[in-house]
Coordinates of C-alpha atoms and ligand atoms in Angstrom, one line a residue:
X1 CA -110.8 82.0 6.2
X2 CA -109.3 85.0 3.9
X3 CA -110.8 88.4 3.7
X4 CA -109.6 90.6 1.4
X5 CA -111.5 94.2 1.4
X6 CA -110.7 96.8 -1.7
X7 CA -111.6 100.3 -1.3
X8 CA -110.7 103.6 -1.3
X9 CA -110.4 104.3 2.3
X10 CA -108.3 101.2 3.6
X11 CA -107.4 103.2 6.9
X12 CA -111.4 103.1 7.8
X13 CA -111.1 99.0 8.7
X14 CA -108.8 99.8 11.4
X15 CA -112.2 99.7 13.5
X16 CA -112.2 95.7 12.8
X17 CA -108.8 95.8 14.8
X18 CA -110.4 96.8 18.4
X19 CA -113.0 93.8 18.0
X20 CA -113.4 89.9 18.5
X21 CA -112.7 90.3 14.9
X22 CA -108.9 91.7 15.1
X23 CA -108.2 89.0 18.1
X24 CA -109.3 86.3 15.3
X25 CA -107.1 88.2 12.8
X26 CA -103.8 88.4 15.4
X27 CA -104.8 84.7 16.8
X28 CA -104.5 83.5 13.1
X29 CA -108.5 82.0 12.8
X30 CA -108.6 84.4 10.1
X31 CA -106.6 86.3 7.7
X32 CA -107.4 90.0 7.0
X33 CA -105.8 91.9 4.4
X34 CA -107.0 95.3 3.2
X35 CA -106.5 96.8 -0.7
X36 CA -106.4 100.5 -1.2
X37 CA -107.9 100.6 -4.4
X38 CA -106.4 103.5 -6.0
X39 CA -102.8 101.5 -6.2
X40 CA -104.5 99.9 -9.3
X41 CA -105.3 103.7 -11.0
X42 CA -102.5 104.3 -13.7
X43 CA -103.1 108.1 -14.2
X44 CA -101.4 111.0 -12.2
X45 CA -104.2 111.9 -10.8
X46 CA -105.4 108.3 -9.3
X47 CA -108.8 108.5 -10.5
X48 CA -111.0 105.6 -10.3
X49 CA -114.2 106.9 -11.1
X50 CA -116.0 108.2 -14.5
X51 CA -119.4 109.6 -15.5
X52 CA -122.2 107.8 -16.5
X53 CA -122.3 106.2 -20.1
X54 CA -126.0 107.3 -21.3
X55 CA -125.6 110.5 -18.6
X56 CA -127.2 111.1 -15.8
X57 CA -125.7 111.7 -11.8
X58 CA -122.7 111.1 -10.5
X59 CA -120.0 108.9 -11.2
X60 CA -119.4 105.5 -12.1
X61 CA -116.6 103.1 -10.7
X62 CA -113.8 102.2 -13.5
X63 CA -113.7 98.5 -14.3
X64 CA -110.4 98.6 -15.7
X65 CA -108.9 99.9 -12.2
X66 CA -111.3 97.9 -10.4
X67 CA -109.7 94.5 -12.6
X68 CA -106.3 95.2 -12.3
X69 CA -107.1 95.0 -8.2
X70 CA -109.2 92.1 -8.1
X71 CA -106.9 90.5 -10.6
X72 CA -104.3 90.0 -7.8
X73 CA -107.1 89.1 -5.2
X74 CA -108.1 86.3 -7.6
X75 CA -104.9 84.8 -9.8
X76 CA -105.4 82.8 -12.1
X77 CA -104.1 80.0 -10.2
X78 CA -106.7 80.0 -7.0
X79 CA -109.9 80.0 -9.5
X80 CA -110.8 76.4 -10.2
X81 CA -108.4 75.3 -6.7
X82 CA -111.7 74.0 -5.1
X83 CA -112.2 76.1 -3.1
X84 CA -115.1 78.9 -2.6
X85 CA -114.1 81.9 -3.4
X86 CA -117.2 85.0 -3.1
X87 CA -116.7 88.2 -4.5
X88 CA -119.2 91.0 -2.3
X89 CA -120.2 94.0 -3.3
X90 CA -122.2 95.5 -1.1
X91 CA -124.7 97.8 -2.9
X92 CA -128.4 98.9 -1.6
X93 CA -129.6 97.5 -4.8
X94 CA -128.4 93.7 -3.6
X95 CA -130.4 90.8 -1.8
X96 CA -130.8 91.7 2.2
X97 CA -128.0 90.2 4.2
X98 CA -129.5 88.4 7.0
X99 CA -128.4 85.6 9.7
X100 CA -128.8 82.9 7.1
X101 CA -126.5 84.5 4.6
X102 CA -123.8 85.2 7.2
X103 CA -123.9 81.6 8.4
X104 CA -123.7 80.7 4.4
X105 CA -121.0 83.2 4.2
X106 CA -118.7 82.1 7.0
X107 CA -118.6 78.4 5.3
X108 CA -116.7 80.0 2.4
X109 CA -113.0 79.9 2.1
X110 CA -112.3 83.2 0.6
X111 CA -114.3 86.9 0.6
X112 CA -113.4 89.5 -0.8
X113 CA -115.3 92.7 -0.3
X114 CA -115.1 95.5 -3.2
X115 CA -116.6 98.9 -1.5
X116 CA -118.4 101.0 -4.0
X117 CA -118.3 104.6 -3.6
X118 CA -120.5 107.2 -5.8
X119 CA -123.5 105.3 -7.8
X120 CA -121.5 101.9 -7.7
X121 CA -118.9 100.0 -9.8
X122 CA -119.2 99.6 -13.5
X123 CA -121.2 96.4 -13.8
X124 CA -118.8 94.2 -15.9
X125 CA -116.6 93.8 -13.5
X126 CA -119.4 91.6 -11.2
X127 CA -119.8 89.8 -14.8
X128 CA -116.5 89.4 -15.2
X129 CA -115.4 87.5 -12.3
X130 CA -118.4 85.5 -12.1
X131 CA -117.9 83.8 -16.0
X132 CA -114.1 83.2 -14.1
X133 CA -116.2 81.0 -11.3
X134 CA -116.2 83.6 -8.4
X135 CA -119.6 83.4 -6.8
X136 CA -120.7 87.2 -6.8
X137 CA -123.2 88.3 -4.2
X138 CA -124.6 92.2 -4.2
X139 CA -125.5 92.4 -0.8
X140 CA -127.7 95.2 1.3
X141 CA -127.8 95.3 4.7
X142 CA -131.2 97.5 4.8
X143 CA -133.8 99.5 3.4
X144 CA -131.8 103.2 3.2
X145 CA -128.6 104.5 1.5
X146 CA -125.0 104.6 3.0
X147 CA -122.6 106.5 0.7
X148 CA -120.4 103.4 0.4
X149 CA -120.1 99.9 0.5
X150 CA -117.1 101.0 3.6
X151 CA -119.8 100.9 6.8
X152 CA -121.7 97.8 4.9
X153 CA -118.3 95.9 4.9
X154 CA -118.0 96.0 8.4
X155 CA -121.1 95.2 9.6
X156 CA -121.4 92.1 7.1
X157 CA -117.6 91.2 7.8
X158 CA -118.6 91.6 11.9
X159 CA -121.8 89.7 11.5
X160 CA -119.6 86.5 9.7
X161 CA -116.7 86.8 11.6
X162 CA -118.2 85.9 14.8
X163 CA -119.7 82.8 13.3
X164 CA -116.5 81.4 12.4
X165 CA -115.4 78.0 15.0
X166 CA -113.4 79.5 17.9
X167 CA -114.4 83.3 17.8
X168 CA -116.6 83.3 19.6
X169 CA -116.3 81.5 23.8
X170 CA -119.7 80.0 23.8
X171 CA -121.1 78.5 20.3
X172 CA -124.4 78.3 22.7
X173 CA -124.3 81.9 23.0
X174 CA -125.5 81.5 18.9
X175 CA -128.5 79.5 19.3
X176 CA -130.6 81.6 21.8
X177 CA -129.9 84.7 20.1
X178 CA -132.1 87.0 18.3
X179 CA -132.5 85.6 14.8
X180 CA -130.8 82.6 15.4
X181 CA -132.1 79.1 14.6
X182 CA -135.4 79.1 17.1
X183 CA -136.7 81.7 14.9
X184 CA -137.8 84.2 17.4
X185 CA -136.1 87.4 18.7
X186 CA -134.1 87.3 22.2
X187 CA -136.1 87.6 25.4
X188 CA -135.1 90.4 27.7
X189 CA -132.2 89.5 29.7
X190 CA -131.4 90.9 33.5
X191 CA -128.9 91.2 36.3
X192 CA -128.3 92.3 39.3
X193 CA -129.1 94.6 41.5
X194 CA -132.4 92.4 41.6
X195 CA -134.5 95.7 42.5
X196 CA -133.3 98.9 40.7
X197 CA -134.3 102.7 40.6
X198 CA -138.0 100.0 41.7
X199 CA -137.8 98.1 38.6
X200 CA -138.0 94.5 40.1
X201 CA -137.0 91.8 37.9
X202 CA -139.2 88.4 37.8
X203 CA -139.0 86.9 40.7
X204 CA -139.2 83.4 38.6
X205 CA -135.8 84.1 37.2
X206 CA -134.1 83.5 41.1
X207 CA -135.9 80.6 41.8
X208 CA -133.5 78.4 40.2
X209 CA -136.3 76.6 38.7
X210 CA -134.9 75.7 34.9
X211 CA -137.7 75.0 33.3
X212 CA -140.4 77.8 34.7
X213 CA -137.1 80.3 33.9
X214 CA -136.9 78.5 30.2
X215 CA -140.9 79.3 29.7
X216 CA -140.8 82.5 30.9
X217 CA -138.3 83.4 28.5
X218 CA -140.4 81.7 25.8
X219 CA -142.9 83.0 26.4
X220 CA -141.4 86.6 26.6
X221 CA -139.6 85.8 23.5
X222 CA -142.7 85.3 21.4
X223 CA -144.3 88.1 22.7
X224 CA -141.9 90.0 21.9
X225 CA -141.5 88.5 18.1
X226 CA -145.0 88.7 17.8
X227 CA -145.3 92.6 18.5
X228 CA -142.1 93.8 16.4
X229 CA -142.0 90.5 14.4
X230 CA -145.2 89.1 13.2
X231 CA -143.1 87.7 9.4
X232 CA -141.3 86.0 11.7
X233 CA -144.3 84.3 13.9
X234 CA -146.2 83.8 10.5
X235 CA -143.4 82.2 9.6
X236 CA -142.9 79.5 12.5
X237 CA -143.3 75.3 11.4
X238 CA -145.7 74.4 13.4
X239 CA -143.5 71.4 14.8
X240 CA -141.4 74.5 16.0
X241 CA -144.2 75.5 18.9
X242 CA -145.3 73.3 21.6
X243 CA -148.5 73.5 23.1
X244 CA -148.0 76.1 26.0
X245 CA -146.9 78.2 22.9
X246 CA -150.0 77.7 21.1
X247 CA -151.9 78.7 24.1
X248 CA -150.0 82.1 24.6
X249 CA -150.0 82.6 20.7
X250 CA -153.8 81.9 20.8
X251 CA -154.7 84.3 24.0
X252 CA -152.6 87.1 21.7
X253 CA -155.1 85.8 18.8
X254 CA -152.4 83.7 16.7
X255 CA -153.5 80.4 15.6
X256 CA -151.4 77.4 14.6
X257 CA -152.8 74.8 11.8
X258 CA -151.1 72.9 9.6
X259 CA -150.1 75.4 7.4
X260 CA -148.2 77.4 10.2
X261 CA -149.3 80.6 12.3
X262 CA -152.5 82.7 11.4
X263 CA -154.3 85.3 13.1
X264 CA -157.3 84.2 14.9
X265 CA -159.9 86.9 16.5
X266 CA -162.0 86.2 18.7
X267 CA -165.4 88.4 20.1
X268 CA -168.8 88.2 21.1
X269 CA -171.7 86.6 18.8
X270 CA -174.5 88.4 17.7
X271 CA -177.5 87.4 16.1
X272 CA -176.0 87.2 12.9
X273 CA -174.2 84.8 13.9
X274 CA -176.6 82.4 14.6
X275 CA -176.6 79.8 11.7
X276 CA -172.9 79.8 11.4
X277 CA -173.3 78.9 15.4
X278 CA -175.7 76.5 15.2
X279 CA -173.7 74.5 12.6
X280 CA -170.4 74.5 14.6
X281 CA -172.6 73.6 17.7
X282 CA -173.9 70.6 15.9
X283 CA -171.0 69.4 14.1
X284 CA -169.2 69.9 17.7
X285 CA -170.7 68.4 20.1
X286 CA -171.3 64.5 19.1
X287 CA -167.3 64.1 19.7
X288 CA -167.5 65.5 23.2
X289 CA -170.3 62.2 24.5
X290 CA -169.6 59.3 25.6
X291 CA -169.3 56.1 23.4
X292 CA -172.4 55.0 24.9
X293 CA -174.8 57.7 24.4
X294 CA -177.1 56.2 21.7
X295 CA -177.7 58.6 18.5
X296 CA -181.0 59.2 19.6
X297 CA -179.8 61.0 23.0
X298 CA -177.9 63.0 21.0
X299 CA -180.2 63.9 18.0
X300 CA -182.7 64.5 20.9
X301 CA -179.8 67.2 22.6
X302 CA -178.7 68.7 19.2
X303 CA -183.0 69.4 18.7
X304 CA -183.5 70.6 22.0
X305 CA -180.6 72.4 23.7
X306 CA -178.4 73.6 20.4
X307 CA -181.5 74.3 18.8
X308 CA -181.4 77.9 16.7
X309 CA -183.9 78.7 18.8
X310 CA -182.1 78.0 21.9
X311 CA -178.7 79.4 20.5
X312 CA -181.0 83.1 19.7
X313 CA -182.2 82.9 23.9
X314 CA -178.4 82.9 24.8
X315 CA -177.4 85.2 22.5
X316 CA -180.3 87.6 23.7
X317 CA -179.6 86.8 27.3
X318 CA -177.8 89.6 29.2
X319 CA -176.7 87.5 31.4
X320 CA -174.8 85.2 29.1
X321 CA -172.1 85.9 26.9
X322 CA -171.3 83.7 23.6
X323 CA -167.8 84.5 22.6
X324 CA -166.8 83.0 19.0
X325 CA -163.5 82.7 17.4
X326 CA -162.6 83.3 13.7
X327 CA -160.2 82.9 11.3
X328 CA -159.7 84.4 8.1
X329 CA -161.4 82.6 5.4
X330 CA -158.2 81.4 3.6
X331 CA -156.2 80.3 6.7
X332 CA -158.5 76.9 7.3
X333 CA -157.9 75.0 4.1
X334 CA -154.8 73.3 4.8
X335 CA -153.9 70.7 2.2
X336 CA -155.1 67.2 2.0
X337 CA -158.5 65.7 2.9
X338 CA -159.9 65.3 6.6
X339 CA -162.5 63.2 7.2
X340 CA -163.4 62.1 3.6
X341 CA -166.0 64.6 3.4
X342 CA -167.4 65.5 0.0
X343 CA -165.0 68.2 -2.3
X344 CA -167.5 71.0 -1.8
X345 CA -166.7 70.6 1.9
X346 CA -164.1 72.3 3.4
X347 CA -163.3 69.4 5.5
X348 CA -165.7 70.7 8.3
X349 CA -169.5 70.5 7.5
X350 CA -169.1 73.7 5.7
X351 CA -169.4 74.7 2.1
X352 CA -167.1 77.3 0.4
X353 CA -169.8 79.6 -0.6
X354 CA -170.9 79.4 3.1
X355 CA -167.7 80.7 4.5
X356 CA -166.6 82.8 1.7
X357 CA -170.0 84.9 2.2
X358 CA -168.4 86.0 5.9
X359 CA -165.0 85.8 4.9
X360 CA -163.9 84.6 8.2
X361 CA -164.8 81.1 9.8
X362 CA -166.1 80.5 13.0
X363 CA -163.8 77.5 14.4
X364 CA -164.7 77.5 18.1
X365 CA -167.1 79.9 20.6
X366 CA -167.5 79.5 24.4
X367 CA -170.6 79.8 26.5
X368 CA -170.4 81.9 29.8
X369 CA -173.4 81.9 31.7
X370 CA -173.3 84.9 34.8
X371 CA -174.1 84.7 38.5
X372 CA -177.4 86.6 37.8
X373 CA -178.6 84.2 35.1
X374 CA -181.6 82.9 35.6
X375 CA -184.0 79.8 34.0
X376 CA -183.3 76.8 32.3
X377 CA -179.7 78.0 31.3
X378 CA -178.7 78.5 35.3
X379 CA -177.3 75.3 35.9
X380 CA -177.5 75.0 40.1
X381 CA -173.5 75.6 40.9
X382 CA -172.3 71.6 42.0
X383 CA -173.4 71.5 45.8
X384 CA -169.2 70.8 46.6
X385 CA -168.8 74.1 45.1
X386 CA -171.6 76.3 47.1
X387 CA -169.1 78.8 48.9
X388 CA -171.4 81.6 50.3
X389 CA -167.9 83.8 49.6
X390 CA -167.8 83.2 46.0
X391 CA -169.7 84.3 43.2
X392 CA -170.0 81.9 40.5
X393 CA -170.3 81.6 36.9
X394 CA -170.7 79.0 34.7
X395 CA -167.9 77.7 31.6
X396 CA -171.3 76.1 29.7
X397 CA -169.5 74.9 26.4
X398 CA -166.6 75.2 24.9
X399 CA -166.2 73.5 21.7
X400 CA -163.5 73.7 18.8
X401 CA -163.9 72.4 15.2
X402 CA -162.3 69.2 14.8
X403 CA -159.3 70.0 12.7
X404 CA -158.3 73.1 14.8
X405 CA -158.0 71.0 18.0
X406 CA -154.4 71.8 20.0
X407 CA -154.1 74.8 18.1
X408 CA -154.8 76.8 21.3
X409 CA -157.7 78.1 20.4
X410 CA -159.8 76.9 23.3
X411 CA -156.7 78.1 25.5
X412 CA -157.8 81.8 24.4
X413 CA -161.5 80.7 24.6
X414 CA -161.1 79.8 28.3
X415 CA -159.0 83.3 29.0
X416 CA -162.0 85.6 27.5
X417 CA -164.4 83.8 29.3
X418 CA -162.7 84.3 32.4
X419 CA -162.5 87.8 31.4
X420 CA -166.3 88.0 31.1
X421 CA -166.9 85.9 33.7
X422 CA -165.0 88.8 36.0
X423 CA -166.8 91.7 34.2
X424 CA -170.0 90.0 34.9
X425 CA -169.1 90.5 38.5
X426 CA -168.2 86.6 39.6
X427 CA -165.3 85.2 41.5
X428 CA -165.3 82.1 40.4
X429 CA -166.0 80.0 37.2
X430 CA -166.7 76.5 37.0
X431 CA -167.2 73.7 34.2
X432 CA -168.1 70.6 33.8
X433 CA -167.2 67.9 30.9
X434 CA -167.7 64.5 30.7
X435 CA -165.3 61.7 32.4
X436 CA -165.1 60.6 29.0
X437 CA -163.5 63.5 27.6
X438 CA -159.9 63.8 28.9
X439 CA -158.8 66.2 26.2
X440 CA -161.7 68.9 27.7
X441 CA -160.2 68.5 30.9
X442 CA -156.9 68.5 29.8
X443 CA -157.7 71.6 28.0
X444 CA -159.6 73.3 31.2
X445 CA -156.2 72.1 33.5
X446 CA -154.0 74.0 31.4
X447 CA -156.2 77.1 31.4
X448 CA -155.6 77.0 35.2
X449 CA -158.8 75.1 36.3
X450 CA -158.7 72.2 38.8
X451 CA -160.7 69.0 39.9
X452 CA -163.1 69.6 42.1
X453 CA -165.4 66.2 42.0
X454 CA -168.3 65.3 40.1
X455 CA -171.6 65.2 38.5
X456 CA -174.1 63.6 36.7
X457 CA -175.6 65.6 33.6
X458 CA -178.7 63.9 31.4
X459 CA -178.2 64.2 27.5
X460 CA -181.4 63.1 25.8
X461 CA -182.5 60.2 28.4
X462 CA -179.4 59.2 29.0
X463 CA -177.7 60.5 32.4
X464 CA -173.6 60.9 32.2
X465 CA -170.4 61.3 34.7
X466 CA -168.9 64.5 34.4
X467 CA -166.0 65.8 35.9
X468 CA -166.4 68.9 37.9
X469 CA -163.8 71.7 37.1
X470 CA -163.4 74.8 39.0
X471 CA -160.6 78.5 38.8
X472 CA -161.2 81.6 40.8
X473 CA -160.6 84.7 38.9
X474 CA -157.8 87.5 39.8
X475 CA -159.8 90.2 38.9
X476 CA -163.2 90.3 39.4
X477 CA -164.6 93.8 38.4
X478 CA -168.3 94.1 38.6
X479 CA -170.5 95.5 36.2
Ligands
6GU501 CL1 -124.4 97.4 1.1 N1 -124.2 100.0 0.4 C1 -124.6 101.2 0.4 N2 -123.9 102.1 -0.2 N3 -125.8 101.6 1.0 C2 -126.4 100.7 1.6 C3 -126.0 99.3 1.7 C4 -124.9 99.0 1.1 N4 -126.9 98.6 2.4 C5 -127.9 99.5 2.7 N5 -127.6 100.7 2.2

């Protein structure tokens, strides 16, 4: 690649010298040359500036110096050679250099870089080249002012340069990197001493395990871009995140649909809440049963047990919480039609005017019922999990509306249940789901639950299997 800088102080790109960039230049992989601009001024003085046409601060850049310069840069003969040549002029009025620009940038043949100094260069000159077929690009590097295009030069020249095949050791070195092509900033990065001034590093990062190291950093990587970052999340394909990132993304109350990464939040239901709850609970639960539970049975369950009535006693219950996640009101509409419901739908039982008068939707809630509940909603603890030693509470439900399934939502679910689980003073937590329903107890593995047998649970008349699911919580801090 050429480079050709113009400006009025050629000696300040001696920096590029001590870098990876001046090895490139001296190993040949690309060919620096630097302009002092005031060569091209024809008066005794050397001026290159002007005021204002119009008035105002300041002075203006003279096009007819600037021409004479960028007239050698550019003969005649190279325009219209095939190849690209781009003309740069770095200004804080341009379009925001970023990582995709560079890596545009370094597949050019030619650059040429004209430094601005005092309010910028005459604008007929960018005119002027580009009716010739140079491709002119203002370019910024930030929100604030520099008083020259000199300091913006070598930071877009540094940021190219080491794109460029054999500049850089390791092209792998490129992928990983903070605004590179995973779209997330770097993850922290460590070496030895393992233990220093008692800052202990990770202990999973000298296991030698690859791929508990690789979600670590993952994991630590979307954190990360999530708190300085969150364009950058929002802006994440959805094919881009696997499901242990939609779990983390959803614990830190980030969502993923179709339409890519929304915030989710997630907190206890009042009795406000109700009819929105009783709604979800209804249009929920038929796909957690067994194909052979008759409508009937379930009818006589959706009357009965997910009754308002019912849903007020939990809600009412100190002993219980009822955690509900929403989303804002516009991020559940993803395009297309699911489930052939009617237009006024919004492809989940509910009707725009319903959601739009909360202006969030509820798209999943949990039922935790505490060690000191008591009544119909204390479910006896499965006798193969009666440990004198443990406290338990009871995962009741955990449901998710259909279309936000694998989001990660019920990931986050399970986590703040656990949470009030703990603050309700229990050890332990159990579920059960049906044998029926592997994603449930998928869902429950990956939230750090295990097998621990069965049961048998009646809906309507009909008795089912269900898989017994059990985690004890780190922290249990009673009330
Ligand atoms: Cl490219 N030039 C100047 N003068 N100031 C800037 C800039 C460029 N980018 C941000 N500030």
């Amino acid at each position: 690649m050429r480079l050709d800088i113009v400006s009025i102080f050629p000696e300040f790109f001696s920096v590029l010298d001590l870098s990876l960039i001046g090895k490139a230049n001296a190993d040949g992989l690309l060919n620096l040359h630097v302009t002092n601009l005031r060569d091209y001024a024809t008066d005794r003085h050397r001026t290159v500036d002007d005021t204002p046409l119009g008035g105002g601060a300041g002075m203006v850049m003279k096009p007819d110096v600037w021409g004479k310069a960028l007239d050698e840069i550019f003969p005649e003969a190279t325009l219209g050679d095939g190849e690209r040549h781009v003309l740069i002029v770095p200004t804080p009025s341009g379009e925001t250099f970023t990582q995709r620009i560079a890596e545009d940038l370094a597949g050019a043949d030619h650059l040429v870089f004209a430094c601005g100094r005092y309010e910028g260069i005459d604008f007929r000159v960018a005119q002027h080249y580009a009716e010739r077929g140079v491709e002119v690009r203002e370019l910024s590097i930030g929100d604030y002012v520099l008083n020259g295009g000199e300091v913006a030069t070598v930071v877009m020249i540094e940021a190219i340069g080491r794109l460029l095949p054999g500049v850089i050791g390791n092209p792998d070195s490129l992928v990983e990197e903070s605004h590179g092509s995973a779209g997330l900033l770097e993850y922290p990065v460590y070496t030895r001493p393992v233990n220093w001034r008692g800052q202990e590093v990770n202990p999973v990062l000298l296991s030698g395990d690859h791929a508990a190291i690789a979600r670590l950093r993952r994991d630590q990587a979307l954190e990360k871009t999530l708190r300085r970052r969150p364009d950058m999340i929002q802006a994440l394909r959805p094919d881009q995140l696997d499901s242990d990132d939609r779990s983390l993304l959803a614990r830190l109350g980030w969502c993923v649909g179709e339409n890519g990464v929304r915030p989710l939040e997630i907190r206890e239901l009042e009795s406000g809440d109700v009819d929105r709850l009783h709604a979800l609970a209804i249009r929920t639960f038929p796909d957690a049963c067994p194909p052979f539970l008759s409508h009937e049975d379930i009818q006589q369950h959706l009357d009965t047990v997910l009754s308002p009535q019912s849903i007020h006693s939990w809600i009412d219950n100190p002993h219980v919480r009822v955690i509900g996640a929403f989303l804002p009101q516009n991020s559940a509409a993803p395009e297309g039609d699911h489930g052939g419901e009617a237009s006024s739908d919004t492809g989940d039982g509910r009707t725009q005017a319903e959601q739009t008068a909360h202006g969030e939707q509820l798209v999943g809630y949990a039922l935790v019922v505490g060690p000191r509940a008591d009544g119909p909603i204390a479910e006896k603890c499965p006798k193969q999990l009666s440990d004198e030693h443990c406290s338990w509470a009871h995962l009741s439900k955990v449901y998710i509306d259909q279309k936000w399934r694998g989001s990660g939502i019920a990931a986050a679910l399970i986590a703040v249940s656990a949470d009030m689980a703990s603050q309700m003073g229990a050890t332990s937590l159990w579920t059960a789901t049906s044998t029926a329903n592997k994603r449930a107890a998928k869902s429950y593995k990956r939230a750090g639950m295990t097998k621990k047998g069965g049961r048998t649970y009646t809906v309507g008349t009909t008795t089912c299997r269900d898989v017994v699911m059990q985690m004890t919580l780190s922290s249990a801090s009673p009330q």
